[in-house]
Coordinates of C-alpha atoms in Angstrom, one line a residue:
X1 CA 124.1 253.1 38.2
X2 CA 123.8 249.2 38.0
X3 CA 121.5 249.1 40.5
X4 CA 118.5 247.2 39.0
X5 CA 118.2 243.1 38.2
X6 CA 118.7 242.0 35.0
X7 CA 115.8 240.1 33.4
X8 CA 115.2 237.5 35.5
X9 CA 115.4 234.2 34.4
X10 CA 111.8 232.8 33.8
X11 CA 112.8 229.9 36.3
X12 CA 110.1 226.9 37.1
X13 CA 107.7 226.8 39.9
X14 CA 107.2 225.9 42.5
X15 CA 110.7 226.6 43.9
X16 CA 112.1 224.2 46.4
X17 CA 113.2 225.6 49.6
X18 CA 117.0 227.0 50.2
X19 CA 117.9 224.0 52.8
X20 CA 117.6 221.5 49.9
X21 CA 119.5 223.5 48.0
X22 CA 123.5 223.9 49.5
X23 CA 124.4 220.3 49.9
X24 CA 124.4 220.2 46.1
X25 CA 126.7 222.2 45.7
X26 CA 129.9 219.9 44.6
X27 CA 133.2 221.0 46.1
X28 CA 132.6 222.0 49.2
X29 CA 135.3 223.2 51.2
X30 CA 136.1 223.1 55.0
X31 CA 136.2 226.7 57.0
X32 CA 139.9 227.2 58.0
X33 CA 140.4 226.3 61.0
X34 CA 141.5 229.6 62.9
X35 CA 138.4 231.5 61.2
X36 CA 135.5 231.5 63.3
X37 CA 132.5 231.2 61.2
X38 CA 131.5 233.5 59.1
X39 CA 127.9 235.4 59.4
X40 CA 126.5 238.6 57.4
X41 CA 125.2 241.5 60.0
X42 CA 122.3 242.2 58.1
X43 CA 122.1 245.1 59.9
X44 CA 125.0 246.8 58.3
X45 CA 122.8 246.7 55.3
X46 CA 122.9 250.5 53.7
X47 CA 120.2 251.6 51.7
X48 CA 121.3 252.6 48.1
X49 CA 122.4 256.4 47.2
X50 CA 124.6 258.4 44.8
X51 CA 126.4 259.6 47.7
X52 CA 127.0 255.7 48.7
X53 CA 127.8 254.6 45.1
X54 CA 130.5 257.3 44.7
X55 CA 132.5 255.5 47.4
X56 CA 133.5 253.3 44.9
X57 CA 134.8 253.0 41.4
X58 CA 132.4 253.4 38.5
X59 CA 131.0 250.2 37.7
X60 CA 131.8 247.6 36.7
X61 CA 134.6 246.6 38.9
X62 CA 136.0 244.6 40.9
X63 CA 136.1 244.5 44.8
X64 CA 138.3 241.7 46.0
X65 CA 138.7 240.6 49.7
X66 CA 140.7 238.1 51.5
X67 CA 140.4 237.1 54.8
X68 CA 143.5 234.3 55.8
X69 CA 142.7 231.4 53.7
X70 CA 139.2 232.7 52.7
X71 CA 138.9 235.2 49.4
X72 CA 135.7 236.3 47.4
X73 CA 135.6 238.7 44.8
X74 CA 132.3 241.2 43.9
X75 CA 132.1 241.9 40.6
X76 CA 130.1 245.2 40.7
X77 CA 129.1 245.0 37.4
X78 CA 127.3 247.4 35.2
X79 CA 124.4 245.8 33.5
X80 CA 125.6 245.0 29.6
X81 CA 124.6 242.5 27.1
X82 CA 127.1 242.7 24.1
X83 CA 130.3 240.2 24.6
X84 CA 133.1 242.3 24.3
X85 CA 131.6 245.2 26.6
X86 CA 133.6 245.9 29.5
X87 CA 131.4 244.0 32.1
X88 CA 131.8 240.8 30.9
X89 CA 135.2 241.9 30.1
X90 CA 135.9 242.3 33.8
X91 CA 134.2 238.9 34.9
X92 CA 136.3 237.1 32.4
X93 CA 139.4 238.5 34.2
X94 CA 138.4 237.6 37.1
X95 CA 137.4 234.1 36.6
X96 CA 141.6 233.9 35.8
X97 CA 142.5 236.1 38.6
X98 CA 140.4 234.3 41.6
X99 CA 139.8 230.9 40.0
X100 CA 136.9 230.2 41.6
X101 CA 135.0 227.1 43.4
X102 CA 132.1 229.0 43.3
X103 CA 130.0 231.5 41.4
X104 CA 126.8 233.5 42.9
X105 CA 125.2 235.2 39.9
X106 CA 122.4 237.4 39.8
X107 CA 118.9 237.1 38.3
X108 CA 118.2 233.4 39.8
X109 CA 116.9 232.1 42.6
X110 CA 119.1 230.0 44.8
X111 CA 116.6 227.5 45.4
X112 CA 117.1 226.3 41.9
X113 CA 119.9 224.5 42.8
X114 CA 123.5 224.5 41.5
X115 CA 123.7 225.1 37.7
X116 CA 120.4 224.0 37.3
X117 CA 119.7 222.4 34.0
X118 CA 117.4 224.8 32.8
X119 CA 119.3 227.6 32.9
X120 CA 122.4 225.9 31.6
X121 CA 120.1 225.5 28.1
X122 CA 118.6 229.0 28.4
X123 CA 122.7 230.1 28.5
X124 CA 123.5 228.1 25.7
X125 CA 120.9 229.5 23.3
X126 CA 122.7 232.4 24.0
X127 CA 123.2 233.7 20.5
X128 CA 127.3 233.7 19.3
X129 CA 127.2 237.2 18.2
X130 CA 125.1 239.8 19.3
X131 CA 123.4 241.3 22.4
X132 CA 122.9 238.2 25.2
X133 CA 119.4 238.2 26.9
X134 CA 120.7 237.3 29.8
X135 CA 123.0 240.0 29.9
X136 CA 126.6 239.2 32.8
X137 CA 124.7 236.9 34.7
X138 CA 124.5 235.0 31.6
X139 CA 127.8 234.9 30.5
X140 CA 129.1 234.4 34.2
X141 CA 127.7 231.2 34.0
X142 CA 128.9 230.2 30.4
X143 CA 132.3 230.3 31.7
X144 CA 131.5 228.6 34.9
X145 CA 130.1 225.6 32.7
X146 CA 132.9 225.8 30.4
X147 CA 135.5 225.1 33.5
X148 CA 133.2 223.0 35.2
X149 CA 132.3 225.2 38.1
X150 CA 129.2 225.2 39.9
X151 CA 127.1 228.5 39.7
X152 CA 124.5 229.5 41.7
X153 CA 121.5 231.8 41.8
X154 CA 121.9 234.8 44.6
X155 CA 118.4 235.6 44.7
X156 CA 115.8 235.0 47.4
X157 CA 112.5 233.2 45.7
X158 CA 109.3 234.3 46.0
X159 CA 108.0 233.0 49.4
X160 CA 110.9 234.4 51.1
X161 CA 110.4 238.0 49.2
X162 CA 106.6 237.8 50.9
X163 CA 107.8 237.4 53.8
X164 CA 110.2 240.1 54.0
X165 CA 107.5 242.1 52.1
X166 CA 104.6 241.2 54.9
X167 CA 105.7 244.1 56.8
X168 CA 105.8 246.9 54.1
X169 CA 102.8 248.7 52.9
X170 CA 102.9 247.2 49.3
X171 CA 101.0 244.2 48.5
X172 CA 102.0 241.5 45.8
X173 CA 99.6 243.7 42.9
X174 CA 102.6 246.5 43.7
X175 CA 105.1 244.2 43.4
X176 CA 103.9 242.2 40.7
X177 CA 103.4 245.9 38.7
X178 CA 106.8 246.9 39.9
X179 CA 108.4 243.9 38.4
X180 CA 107.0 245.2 35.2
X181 CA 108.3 248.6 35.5
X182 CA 111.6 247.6 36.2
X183 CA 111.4 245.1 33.2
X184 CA 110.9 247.8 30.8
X185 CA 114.6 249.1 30.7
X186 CA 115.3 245.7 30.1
X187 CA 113.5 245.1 27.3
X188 CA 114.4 248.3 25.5
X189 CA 118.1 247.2 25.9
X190 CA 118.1 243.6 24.4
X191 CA 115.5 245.2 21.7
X192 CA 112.6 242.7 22.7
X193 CA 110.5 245.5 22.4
X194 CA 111.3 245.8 18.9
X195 CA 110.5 242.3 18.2
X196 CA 107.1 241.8 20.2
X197 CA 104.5 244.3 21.5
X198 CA 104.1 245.7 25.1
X199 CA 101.0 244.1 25.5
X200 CA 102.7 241.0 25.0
X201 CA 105.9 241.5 26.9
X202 CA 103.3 242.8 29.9
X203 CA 101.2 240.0 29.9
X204 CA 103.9 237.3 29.7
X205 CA 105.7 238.9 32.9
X206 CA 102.6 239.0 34.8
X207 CA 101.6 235.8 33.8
X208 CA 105.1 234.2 35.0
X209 CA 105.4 236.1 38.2
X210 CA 101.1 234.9 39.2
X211 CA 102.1 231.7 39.4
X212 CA 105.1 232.1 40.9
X213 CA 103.6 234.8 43.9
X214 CA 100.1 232.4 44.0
X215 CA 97.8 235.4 42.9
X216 CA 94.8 235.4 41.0
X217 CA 96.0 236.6 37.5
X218 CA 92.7 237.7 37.0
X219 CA 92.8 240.4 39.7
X220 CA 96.0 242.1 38.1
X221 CA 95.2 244.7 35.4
X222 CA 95.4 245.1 31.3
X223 CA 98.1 247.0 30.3
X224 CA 95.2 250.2 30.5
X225 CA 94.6 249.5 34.3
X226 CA 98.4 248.9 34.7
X227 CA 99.0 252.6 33.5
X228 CA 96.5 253.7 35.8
X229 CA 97.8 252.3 39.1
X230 CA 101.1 253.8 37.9
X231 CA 100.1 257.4 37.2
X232 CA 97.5 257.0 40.9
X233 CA 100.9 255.8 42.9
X234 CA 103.7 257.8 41.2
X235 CA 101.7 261.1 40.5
X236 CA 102.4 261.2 36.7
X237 CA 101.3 259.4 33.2
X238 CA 102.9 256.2 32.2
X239 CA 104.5 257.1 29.3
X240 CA 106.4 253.9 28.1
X241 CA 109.5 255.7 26.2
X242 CA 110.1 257.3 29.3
X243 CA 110.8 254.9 31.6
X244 CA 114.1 254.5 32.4
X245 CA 115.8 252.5 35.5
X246 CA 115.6 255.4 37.6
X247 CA 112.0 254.4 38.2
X248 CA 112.9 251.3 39.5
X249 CA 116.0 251.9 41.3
X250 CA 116.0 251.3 45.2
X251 CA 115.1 254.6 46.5
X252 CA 113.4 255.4 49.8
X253 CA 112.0 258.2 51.5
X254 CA 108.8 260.3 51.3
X255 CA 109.8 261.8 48.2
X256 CA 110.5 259.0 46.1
X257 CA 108.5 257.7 43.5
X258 CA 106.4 254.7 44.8
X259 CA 107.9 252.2 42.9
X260 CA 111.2 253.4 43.7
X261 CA 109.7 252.8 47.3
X262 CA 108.7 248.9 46.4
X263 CA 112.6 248.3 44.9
X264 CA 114.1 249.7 48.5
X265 CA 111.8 247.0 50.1
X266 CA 111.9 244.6 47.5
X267 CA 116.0 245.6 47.6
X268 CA 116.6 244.6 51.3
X269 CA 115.1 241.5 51.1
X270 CA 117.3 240.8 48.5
X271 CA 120.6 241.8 49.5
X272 CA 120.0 240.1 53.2
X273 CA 119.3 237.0 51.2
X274 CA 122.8 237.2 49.2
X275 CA 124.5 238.4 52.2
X276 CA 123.5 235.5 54.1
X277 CA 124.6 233.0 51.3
X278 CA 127.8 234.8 50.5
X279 CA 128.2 234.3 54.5
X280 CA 127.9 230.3 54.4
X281 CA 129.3 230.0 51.2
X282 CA 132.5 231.2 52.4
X283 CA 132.0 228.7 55.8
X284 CA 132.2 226.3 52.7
X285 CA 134.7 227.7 49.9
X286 CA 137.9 229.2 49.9
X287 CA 137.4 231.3 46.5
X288 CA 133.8 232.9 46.1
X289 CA 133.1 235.0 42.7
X290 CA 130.1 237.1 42.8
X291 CA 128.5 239.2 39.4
X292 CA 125.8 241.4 40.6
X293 CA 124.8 245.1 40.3
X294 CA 127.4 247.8 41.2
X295 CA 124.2 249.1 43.7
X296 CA 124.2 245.6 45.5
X297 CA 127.9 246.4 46.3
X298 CA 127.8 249.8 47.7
X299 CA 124.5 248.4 50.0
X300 CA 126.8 245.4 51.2
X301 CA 129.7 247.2 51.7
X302 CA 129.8 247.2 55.0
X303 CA 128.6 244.0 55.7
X304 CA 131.3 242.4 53.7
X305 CA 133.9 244.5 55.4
X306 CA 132.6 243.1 58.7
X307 CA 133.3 239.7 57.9
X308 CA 136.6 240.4 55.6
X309 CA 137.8 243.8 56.2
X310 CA 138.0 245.8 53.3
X311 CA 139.2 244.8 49.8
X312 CA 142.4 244.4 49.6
X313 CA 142.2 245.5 45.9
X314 CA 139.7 247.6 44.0
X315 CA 140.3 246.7 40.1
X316 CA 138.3 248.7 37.7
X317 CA 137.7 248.0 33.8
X318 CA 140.5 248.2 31.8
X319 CA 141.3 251.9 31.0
X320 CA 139.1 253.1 34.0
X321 CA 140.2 255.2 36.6
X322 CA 138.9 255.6 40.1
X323 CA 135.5 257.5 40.6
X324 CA 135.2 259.5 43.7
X325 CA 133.4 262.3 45.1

């Protein structure tokens, strides 16, 4: 359903703070002067669900909106790592079709800057042939670089995500566990799982994400005591074959698994973050590309209708039709 985060890019830390990061950004365009500033009602935010997905085309597609002089493009992708596939298909065409100033891509934190160094070498180790780590977000950026366009990260770092997690019931253990559990999928698709053992993969996640959250790593658990906290919170055995991203997808409500729980929290904070940036990006450019999860889309919906009305197109992958209820 494209609704998790790809692998996220192991970024450095400390991350500097977002209002260091936009003037950076080369390019910058001037609102049109008969739009009144753009601003994301974050309270138009919907909380992910099939019903809200089937609204929309299966993923990935693309959603693209214009307001007068002012156009952006969601590429509601579906989370691939093979060039070829028909996600990074899609973003391809629309890199020709928008020509963008401007990318937002997911995975990496805004606050790292415009096509921050490190990820521009992480993207070119990308291998020529063969599955892509870093899966569309990746290759979004490898054809900004190769036009010379600046991309940026779309997602909040981690002081911001404690904040907006403060007033939840899950502390940054849970998140930090979650982060694992929604890694797993991940890891099974790009076959690093075949190449390095779970122990490992666990401990090098955990050790990344301590840092970055300023927690102990000593008071997060072995892999053991990690499949314990997930059998106590989601009422059944870890079983590692089994996960799939349905444990980690954004789902609220009573009867949801607890770490589908976290990812609805951990999910608003998120998409108010993008929706916020996609708002002053477009005060800034005239042509905005986005590449993110087909489940960010159907949550912002609403909120990019508000500021550009619906799309004026909805193109799917080549040979797709529409999917609707």
């Amino acid at each position: 359903m494209g609704t998790g985060a790809p692998a996220p890019y192991t970024a450095p830390v400390p991350v500097r703070p977002l209002i260091l990061v936009l003037p950076l950004v080369s390019g910058f365009a001037g609102a049109c002067a008969t739009d009144p500033p753009f601003h994301a009602d974050r309270s138009l935010l919907a909380p992910w669900s099939e019903e809200a997905q089937s609204r929309f085309p299966a993923p990935p597609y693309a959603a693209r909106y214009r307001r007068s002089a002012k156009s952006l493009t969601y590429v509601a992708s579906r989370h691939e790592h093979t060039p070829g596939c028909a996600t990074f298909a899609v973003v391809e065409r629309e890199f020709t079709h928008l020509d963008p100033e401007i990318v937002v891509i997911e995975g990496t934190a805004t606050a790292d800057g415009a096509s921050p160094a490190p990820y521009r070498r992480w993207v070119e180790s990308m291998p020529p042939d063969g599955d892509w780590p870093g899966g569309e977000a990746a290759w979004s950026a490898s054809l900004a670089m190769a036009r010379g366009i600046p991309f940026l990260g779309g997602e909040p770092g981690p002081a911001e995500i404690r904040a907006g997690m403060a007033a939840t019931p899950f502390d940054r253990r849970d998140l930090l566990l979650f982060y694992v559990v929604r890694q797993i999928p991940q890891w099974k698709r790009t076959g690093e799982d075949r190449r390095r053992s779970f122990a490992d993969l666990y401990a090098e996640v955990l050790d990344h994400q301590a840092r970055a959250y300023e927690l102990d790593r000593a008071t997060l658990p072995d892999p053991e005591g990690f499949a314990a906290w997930y059998a106590e919170k989601n009422g059944r055995p870890f079983e590692y074959g089994a996960i799939t991203p349905q444990e980690s997808a954004p789902i609220a409500g009573e009867d949801a698994l607890y770490t589908n729980r976290i990812s609805a929290a951990v999910g608003l904070v998120r998409d108010s973050h993008l929706a916020n940036l996609l708002a002053d990006l477009l005060n800034r450019h005239d042509r905005v590309l986005v590449v993110y999860g087909a489940g960010h889309h159907a949550q912002q919906a609403d909120v990019l209708q508000a500021m550009l009305g619906l799309p004026i197109e909805m193109a799917p992958a080549e040979g797709q039709g529409l999917h609707r209820p």
